[in-house]
mmCIF file of C-alpha atoms in Angstrom:
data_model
loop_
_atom_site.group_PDB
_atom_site.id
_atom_site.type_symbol
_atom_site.label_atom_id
_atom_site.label_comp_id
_atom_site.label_asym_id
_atom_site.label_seq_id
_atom_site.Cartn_x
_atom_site.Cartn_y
_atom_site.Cartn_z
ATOM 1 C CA UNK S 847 95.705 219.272 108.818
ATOM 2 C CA UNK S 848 92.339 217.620 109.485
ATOM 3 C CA UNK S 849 91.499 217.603 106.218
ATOM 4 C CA UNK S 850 94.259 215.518 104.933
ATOM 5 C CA UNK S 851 93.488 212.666 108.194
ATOM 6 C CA UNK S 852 89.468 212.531 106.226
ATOM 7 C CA UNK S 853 90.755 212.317 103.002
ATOM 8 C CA UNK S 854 93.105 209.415 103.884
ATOM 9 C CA UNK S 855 90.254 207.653 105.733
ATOM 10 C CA UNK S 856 87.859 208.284 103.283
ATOM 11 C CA UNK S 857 90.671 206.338 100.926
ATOM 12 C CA UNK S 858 91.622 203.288 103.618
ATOM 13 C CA UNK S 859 88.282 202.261 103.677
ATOM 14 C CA UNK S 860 87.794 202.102 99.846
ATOM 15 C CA UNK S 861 90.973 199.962 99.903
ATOM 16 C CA UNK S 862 90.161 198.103 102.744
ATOM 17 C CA UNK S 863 86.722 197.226 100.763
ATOM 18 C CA UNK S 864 88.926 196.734 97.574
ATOM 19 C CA UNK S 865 90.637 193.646 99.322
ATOM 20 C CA UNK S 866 87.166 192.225 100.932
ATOM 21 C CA UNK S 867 85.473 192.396 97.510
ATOM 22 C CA UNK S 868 88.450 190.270 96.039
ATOM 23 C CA UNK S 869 89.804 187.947 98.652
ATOM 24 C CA UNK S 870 87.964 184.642 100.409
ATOM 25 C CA UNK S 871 84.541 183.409 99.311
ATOM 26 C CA UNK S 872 82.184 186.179 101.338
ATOM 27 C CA UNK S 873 82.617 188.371 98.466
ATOM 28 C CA UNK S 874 81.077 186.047 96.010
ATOM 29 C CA UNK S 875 77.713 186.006 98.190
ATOM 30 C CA UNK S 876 77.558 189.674 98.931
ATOM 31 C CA UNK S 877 77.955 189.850 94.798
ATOM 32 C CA UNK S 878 74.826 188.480 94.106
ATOM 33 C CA UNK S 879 72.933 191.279 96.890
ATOM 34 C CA UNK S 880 74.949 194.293 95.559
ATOM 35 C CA UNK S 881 77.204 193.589 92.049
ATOM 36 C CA UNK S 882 77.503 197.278 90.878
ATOM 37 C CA UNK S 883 78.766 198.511 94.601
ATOM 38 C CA UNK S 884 81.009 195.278 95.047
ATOM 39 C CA UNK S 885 82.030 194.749 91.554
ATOM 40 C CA UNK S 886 83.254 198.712 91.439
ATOM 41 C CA UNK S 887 85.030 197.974 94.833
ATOM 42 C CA UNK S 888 86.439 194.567 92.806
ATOM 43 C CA UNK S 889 88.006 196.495 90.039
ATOM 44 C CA UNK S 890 88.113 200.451 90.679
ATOM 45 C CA UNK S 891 89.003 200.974 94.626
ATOM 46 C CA UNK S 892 92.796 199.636 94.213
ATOM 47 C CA UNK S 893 93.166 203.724 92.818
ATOM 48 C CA UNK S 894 92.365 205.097 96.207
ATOM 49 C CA UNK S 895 96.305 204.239 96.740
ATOM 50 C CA UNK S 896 96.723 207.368 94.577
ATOM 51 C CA UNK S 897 95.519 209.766 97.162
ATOM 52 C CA UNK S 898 97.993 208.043 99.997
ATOM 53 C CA UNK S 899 100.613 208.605 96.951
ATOM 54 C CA UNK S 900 100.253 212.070 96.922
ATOM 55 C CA UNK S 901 99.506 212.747 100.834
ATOM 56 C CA UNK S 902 102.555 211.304 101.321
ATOM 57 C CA UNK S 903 104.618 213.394 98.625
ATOM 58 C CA UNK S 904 102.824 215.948 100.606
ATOM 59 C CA UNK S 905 103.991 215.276 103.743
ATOM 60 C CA UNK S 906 107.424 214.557 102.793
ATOM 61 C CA UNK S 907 107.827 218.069 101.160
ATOM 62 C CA UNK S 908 106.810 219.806 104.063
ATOM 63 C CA UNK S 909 108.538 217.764 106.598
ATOM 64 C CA UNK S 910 111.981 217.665 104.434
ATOM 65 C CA UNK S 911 112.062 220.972 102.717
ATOM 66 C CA UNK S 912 109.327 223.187 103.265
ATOM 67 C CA UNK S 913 110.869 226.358 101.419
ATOM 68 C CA UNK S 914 112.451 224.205 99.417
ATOM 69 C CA UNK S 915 116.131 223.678 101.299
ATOM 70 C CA UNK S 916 116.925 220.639 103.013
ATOM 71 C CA UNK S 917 115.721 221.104 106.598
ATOM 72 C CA UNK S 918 117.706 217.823 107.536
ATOM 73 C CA UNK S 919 121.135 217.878 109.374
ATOM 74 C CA UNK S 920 121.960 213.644 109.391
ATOM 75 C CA UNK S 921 120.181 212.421 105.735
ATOM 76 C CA UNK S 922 121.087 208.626 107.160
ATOM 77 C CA UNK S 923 119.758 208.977 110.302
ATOM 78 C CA UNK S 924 116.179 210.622 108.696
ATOM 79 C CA UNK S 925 116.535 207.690 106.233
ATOM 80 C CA UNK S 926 116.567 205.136 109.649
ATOM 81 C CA UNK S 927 114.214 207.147 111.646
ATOM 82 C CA UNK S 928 111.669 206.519 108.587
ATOM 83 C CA UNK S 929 112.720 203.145 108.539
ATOM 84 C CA UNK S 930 111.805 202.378 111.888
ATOM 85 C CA UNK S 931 108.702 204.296 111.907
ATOM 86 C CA UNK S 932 107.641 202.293 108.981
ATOM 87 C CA UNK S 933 108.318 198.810 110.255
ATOM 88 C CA UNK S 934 107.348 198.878 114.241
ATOM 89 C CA UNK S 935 103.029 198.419 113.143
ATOM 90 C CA UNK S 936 104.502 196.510 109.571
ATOM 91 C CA UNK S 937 106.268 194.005 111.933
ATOM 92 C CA UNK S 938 103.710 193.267 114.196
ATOM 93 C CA UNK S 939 100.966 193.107 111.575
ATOM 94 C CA UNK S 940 103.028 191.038 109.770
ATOM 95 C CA UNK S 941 103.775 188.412 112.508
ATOM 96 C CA UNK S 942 99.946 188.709 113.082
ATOM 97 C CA UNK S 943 99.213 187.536 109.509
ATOM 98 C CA UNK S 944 101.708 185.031 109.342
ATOM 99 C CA UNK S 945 100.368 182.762 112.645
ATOM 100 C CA UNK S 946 96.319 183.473 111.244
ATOM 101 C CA UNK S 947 97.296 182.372 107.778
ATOM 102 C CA UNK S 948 98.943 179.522 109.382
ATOM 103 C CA UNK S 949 95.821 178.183 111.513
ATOM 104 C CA UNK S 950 93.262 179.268 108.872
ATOM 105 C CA UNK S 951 95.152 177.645 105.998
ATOM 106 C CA UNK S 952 93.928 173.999 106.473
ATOM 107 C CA UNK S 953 90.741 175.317 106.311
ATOM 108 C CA UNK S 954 90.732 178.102 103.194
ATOM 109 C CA UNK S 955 91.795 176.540 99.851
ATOM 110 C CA UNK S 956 93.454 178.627 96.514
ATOM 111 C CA UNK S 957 95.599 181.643 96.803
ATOM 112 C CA UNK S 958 94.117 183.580 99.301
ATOM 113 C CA UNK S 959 96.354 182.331 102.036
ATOM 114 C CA UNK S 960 100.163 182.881 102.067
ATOM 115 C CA UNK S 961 101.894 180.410 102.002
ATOM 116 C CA UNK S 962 104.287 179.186 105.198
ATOM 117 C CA UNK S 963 107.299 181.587 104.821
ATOM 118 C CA UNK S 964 110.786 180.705 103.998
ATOM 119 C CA UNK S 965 113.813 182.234 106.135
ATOM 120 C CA UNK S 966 114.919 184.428 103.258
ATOM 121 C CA UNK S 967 111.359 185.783 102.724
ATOM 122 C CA UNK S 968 111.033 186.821 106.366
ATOM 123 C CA UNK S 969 114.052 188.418 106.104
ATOM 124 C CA UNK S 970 113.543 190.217 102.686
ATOM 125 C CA UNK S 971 110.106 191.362 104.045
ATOM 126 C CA UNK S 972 111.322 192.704 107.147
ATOM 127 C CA UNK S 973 114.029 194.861 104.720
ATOM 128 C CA UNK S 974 111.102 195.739 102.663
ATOM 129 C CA UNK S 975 113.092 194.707 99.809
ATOM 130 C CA UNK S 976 110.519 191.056 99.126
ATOM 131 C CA UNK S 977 109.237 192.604 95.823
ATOM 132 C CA UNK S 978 112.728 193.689 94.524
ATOM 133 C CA UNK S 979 114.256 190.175 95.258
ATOM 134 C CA UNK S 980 111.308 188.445 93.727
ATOM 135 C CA UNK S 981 109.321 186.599 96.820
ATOM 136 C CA UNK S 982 105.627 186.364 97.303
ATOM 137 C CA UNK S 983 103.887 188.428 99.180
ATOM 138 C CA UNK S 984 102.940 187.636 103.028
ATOM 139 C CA UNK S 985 99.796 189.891 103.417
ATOM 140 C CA UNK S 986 98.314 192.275 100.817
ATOM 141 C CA UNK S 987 98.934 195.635 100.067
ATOM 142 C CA UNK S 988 102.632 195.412 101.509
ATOM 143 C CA UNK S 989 104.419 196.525 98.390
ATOM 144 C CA UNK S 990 102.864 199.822 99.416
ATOM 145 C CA UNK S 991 105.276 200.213 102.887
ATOM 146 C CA UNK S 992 108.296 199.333 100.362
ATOM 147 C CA UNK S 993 107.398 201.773 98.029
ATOM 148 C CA UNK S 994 106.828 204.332 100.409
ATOM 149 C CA UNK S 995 110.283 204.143 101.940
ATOM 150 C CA UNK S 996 111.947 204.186 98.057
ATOM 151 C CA UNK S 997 109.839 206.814 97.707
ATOM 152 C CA UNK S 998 110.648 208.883 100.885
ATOM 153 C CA UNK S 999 114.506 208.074 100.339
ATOM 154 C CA UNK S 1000 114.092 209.436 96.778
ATOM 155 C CA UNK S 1001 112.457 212.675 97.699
ATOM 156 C CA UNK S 1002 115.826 212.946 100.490
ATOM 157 C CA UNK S 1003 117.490 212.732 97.635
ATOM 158 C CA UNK S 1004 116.327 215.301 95.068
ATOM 159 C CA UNK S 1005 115.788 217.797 97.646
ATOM 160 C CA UNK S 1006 119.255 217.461 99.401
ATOM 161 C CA UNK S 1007 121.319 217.503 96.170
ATOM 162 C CA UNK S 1008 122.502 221.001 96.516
ATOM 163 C CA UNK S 1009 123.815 220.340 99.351
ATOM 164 C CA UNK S 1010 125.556 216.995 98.580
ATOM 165 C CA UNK S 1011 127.025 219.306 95.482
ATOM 166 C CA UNK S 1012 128.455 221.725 97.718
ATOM 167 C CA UNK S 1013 129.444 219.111 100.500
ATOM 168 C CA UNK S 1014 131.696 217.411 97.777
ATOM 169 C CA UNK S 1015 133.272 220.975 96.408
ATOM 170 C CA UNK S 1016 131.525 221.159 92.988
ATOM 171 C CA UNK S 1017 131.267 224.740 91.828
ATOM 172 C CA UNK S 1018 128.697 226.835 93.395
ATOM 173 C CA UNK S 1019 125.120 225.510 92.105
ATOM 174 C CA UNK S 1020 123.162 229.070 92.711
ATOM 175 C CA UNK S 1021 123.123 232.010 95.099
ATOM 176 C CA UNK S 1022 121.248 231.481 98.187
ATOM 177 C CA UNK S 1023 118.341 233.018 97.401
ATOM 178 C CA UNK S 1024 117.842 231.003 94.326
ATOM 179 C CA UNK S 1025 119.109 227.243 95.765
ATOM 180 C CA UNK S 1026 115.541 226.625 97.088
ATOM 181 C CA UNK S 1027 114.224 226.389 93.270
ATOM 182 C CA UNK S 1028 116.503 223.621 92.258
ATOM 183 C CA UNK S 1029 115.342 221.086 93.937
ATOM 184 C CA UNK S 1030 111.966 221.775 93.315
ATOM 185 C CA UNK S 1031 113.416 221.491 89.459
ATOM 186 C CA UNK S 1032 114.398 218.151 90.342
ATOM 187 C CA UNK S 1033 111.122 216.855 91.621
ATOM 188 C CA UNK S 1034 109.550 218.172 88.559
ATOM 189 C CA UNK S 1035 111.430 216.771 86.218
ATOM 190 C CA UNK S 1036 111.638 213.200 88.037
ATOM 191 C CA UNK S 1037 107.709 213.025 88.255
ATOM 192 C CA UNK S 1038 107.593 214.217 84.920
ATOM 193 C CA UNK S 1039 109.708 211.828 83.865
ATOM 194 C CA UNK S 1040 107.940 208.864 86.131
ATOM 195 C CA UNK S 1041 104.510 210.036 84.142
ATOM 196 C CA UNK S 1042 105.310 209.889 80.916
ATOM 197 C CA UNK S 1043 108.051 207.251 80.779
ATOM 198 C CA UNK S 1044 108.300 205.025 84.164
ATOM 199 C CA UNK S 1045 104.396 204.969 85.092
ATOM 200 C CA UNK S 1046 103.777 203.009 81.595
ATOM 201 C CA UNK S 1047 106.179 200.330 82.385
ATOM 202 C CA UNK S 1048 105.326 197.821 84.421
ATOM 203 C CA UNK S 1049 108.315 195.696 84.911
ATOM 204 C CA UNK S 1050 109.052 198.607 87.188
ATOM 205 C CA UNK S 1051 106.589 198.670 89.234
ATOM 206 C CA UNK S 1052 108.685 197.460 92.189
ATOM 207 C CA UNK S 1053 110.743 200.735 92.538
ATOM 208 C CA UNK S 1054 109.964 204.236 93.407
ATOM 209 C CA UNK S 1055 110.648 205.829 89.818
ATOM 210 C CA UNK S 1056 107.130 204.271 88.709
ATOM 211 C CA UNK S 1057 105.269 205.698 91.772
ATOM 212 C CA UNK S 1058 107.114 209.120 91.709
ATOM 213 C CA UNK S 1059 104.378 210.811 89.541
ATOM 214 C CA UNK S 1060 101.943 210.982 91.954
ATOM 215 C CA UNK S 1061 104.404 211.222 95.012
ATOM 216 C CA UNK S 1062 105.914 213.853 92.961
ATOM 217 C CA UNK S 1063 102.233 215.693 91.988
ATOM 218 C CA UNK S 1064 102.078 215.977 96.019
ATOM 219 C CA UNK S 1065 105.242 217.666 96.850
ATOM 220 C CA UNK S 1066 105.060 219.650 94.198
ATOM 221 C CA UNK S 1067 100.925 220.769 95.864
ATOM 222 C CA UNK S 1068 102.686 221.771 98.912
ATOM 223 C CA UNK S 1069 105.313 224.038 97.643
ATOM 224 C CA UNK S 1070 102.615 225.840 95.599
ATOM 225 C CA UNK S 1071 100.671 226.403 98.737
ATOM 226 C CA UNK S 1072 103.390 228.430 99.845
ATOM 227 C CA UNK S 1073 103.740 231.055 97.028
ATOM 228 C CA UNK S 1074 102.942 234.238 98.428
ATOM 229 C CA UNK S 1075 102.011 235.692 94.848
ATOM 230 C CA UNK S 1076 98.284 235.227 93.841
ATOM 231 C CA UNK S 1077 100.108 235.185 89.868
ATOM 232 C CA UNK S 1078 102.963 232.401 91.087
ATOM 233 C CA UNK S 1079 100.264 230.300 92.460
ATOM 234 C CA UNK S 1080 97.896 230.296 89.150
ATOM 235 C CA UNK S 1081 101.423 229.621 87.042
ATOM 236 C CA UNK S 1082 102.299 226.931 89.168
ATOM 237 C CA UNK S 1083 98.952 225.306 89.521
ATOM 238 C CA UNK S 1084 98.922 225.993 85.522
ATOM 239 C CA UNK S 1085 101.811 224.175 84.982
ATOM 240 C CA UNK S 1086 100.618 221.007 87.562
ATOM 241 C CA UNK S 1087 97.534 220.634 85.383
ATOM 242 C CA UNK S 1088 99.256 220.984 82.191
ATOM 243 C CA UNK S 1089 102.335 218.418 83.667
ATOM 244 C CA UNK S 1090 99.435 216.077 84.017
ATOM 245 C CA UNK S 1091 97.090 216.352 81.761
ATOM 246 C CA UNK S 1092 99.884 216.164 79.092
ATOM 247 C CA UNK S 1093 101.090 212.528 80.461
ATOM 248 C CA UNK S 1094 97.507 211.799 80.178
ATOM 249 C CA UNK S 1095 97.163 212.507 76.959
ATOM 250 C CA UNK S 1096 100.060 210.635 75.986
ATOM 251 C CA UNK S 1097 98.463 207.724 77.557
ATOM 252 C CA UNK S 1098 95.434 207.723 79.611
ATOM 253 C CA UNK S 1099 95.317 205.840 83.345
ATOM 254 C CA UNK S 1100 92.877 206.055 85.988
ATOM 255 C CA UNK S 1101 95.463 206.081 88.487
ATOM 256 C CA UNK S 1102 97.418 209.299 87.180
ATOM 257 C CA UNK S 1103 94.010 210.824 86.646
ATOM 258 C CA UNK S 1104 92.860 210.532 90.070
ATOM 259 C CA UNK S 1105 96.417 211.374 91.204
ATOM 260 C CA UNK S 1106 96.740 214.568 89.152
ATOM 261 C CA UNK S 1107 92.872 216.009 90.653
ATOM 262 C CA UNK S 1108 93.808 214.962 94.787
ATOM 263 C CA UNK S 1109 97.059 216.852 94.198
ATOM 264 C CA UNK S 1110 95.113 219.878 92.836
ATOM 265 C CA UNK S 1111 92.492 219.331 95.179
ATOM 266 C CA UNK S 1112 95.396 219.339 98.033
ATOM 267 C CA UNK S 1113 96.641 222.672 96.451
ATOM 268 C CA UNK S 1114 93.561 225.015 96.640
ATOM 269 C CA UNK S 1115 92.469 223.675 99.671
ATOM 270 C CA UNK S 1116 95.919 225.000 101.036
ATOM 271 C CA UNK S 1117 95.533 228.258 99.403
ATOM 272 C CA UNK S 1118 91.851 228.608 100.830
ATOM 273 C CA UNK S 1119 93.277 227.720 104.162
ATOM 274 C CA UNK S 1120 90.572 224.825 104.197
ATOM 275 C CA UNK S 1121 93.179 221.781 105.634
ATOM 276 C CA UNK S 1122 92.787 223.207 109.050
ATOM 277 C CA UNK S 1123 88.966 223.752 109.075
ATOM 278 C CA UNK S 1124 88.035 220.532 107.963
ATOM 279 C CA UNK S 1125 88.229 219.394 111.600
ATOM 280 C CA UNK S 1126 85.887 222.008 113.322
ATOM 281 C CA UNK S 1127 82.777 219.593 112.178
ATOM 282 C CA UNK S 1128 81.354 216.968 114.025
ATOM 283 C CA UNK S 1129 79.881 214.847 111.682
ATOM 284 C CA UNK S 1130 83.867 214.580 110.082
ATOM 285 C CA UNK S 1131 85.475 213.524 113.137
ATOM 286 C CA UNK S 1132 84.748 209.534 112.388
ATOM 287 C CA UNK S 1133 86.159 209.525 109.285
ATOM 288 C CA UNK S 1134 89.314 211.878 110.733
ATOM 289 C CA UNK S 1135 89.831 209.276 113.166
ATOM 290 C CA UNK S 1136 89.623 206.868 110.611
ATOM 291 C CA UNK S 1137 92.440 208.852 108.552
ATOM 292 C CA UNK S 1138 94.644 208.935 111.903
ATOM 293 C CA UNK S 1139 94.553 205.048 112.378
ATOM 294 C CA UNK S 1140 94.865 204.227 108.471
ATOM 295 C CA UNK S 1141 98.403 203.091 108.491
ATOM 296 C CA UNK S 1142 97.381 200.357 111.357
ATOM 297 C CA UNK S 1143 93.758 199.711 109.109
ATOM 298 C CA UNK S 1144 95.925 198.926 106.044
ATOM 299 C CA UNK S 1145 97.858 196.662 107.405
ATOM 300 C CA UNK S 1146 96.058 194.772 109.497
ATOM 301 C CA UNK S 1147 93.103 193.855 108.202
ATOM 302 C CA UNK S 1148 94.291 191.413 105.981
ATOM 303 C CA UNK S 1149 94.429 188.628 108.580
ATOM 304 C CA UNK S 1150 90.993 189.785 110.245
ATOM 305 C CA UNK S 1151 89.736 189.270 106.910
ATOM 306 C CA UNK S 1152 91.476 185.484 106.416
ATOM 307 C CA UNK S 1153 90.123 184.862 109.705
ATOM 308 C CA UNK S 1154 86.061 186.267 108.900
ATOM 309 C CA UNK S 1155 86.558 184.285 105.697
ATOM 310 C CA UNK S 1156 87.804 180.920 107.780
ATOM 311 C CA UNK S 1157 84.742 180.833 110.284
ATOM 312 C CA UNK S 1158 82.299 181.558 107.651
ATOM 313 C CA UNK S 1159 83.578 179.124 105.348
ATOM 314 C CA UNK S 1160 82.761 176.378 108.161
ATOM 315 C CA UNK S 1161 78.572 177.226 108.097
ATOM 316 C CA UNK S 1162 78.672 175.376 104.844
ATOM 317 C CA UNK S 1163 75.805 176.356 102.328
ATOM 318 C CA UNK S 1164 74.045 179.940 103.460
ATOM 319 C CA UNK S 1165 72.466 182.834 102.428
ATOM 320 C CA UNK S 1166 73.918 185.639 100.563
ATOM 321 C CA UNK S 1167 73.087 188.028 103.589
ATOM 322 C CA UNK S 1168 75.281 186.334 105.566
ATOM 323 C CA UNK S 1169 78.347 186.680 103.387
ATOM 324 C CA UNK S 1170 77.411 190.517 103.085
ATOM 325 C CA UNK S 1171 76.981 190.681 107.196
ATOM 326 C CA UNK S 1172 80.133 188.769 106.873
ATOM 327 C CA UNK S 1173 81.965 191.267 105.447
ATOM 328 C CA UNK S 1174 80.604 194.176 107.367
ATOM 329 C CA UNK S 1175 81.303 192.374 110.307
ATOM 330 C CA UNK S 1176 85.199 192.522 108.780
ATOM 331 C CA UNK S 1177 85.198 195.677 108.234
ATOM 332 C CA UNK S 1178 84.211 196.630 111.784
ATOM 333 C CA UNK S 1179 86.758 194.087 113.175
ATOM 334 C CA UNK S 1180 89.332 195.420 111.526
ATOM 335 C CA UNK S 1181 88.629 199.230 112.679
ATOM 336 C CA UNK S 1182 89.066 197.529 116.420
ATOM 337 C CA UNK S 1183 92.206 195.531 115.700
ATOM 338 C CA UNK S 1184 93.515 198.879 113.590
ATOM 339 C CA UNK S 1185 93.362 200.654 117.163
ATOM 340 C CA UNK S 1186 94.364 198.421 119.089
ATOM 341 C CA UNK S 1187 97.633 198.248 116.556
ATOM 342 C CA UNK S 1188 97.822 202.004 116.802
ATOM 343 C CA UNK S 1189 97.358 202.439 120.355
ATOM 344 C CA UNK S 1190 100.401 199.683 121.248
ATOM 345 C CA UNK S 1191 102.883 199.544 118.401
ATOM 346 C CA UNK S 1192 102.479 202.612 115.717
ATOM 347 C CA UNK S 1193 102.284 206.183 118.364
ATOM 348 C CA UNK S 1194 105.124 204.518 120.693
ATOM 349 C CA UNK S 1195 108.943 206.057 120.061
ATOM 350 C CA UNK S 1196 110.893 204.110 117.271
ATOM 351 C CA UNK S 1197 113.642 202.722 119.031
ATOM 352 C CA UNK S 1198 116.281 199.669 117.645
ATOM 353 C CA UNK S 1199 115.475 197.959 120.444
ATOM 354 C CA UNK S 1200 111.630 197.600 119.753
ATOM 355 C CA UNK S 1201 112.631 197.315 115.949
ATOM 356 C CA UNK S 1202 114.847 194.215 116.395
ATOM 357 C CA UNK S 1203 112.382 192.664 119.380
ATOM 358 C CA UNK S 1204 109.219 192.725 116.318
ATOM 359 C CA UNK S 1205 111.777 191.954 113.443
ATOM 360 C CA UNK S 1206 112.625 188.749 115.721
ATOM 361 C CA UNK S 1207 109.291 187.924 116.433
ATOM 362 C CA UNK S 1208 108.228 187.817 112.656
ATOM 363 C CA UNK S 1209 111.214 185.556 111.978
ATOM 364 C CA UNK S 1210 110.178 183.262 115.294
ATOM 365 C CA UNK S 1211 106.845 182.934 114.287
ATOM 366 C CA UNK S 1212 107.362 181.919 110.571
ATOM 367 C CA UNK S 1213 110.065 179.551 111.379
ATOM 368 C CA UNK S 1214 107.846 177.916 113.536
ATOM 369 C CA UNK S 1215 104.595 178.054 110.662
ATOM 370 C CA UNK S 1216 106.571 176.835 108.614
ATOM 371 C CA UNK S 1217 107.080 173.426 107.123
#
């Protein structure tokens, strides 16, 4: 699905711009050369995280259930599998930021930099659990890896609950033929739910019930691509709209907004066929490359970025252009360390082994950071 790789890179590199227009001091000169372009990236580009939101719920549907029933034999092992598959590149981007922070700190004043880990944040970060247990933050943007995993474990959940009902001897939930729809009931009523009740309360915003709208809105895409009725398809996509577009009338946010479009987007460009096209043209391929290597991009530019911000910050007084060229230069060196990320750590097999080697080398390296 091509078309899902562009639209994710098409959305890392709004993020990735979101955290260069608000982090170090380049941003501040490039302001002055372009403030509409880098003040929209400043405020607006965090709600590109709505389209990986929905890809995701996407993906998960189709992996997990894709006619609806459970397609997974060992839940726990699927749970571990994701786990691991999550926190190899996390891990080692991680570690990465954690000894760049460290030499750049001296140099880089206010809250930009992390500050030296304790033992129990390591550890709570490497659990993905730091948000839930209340510690700060050792790179930006990794609440999004912890979310996903809720998110993904959630979605095992709803979809596997016939199952787990007939597994533990409760009375028959439906005939065979009619199983499939329930947990697709379930998803709809939890991202209901998450839109019109969860999503407007922030003081949840560290658990999977206040994403599940828009993880929800992309499941939900991919099981109406599968209707084989022309007149099930319009009531579905009917009732997606009108699921949305009645939480945002309740209360109006960007984020559900762009959430609610990408996952009707997704939809009709599954029902055109269009997801496997996209990659037939040349001048896409950059930005479907881009897509492929946006799990490594997202986490690892961060510490490129405290780095860029570090050696510029020693030229003392300069131009504007330079900041701007500055963060360009970033933004390139972040594509090359996303790669190399990729290429070494993401694509290899999840294993414990490799797990525990990176979780221990994130724990070595702060302990020796810190104070």
């Amino acid at each position: 699905m091509p078309l899902l790789d562009i639209a994710k890179g098409m959305a890392c590199a709004v993020i990735v711009g979101h955290h260069l227009s608000r982090y170090g001091a380049m941003p501040v000169g490039a302001f002055a050369l372009a403030p509409g372009f880098v003040g929209w990236l400043a405020d607006d580009g965090r709600l590109a995280v709505q389209v990986f939101l929905v890809i995701a719920g996407f993906l998960a549907a189709s992996s997990l259930a894709p006619d609806g029933v459970l397609r997974v034999d060992r839940p726990v092992a699927r749970i571990l599998q994701r786990y691991g598959r999550l926190v190899m590149p996390y891990l080692a981007a991680l570690t990465v930021c954690v000894l760049v922070a460290a030499i750049v700190r001296p140099w880089m004043s206010g809250d930009d930099v992390p500050a030296s880990p304790s033992i129990g944040q390591l550890l709570a970060h490497g659990l993905l659990m730091q948000d839930l247990l209340g510690y700060d933050s050792l790179s930006t943007g990794v609440w999004y890896v912890a979310i996903d995993f809720q998110l993904f474990v959630l979605a095992l959940t709803l979809v596997g609950m016939p199952a787990l009902l007939r597994r533990g001897g409760a009375a028959p939930v439906a005939a065979a033929s009619r199983e499939r729809w329930i947990p697709v009931a379930l998803v709809l009523g939890l991202a209901a739910a998450s839109l019109v009740i969860f999503n407007r309360n922030t003081e949840l915003d560290d658990t999977a019930f206040y994403f599940f709208g828009a993880y929800g809105l992309g499941m939900l895409a991919f099981w109406i691509g599968r209707a084989t009725r022309a007149t099930t398809w319009q009531s579905a996509i009917a009732l997606l709209a009108l699921t949305g577009a009645g939480a945002l009338a309740i209360d109006w946010r960007s984020r559900i907004a762009i959430a609610l479009v990408s996952a009707l987007l997704i939809a009709v460009a599954q029902r055109q066929g269009w997801l496997s096209l996209a990659g037939r043209a040349n001048a896409a391929m950059p930005l479907q490359r881009l897509g492929r290597i946006s799990y490594s991009l997202f986490l690892i530019h961060f510490p490129v970025l405290l780095a860029t911000n570090a050696a510029v910050a020693q030229l003392g007084p300069h131009a504007a252009w330079i900041d701007a060229l500055g963060m360009a230069v970033t933004f390139g060196l972040s594509i090359a360390a996303a790669f190399v990320l990729y290429r070494w750590v993401e694509v290899r097999p999840a294993s414990w082994r490799a797990v525990g080697g990176l979780f221990a080398a994130l724990l070595v390296s702060g302990m020796l950071v810190s104070h």
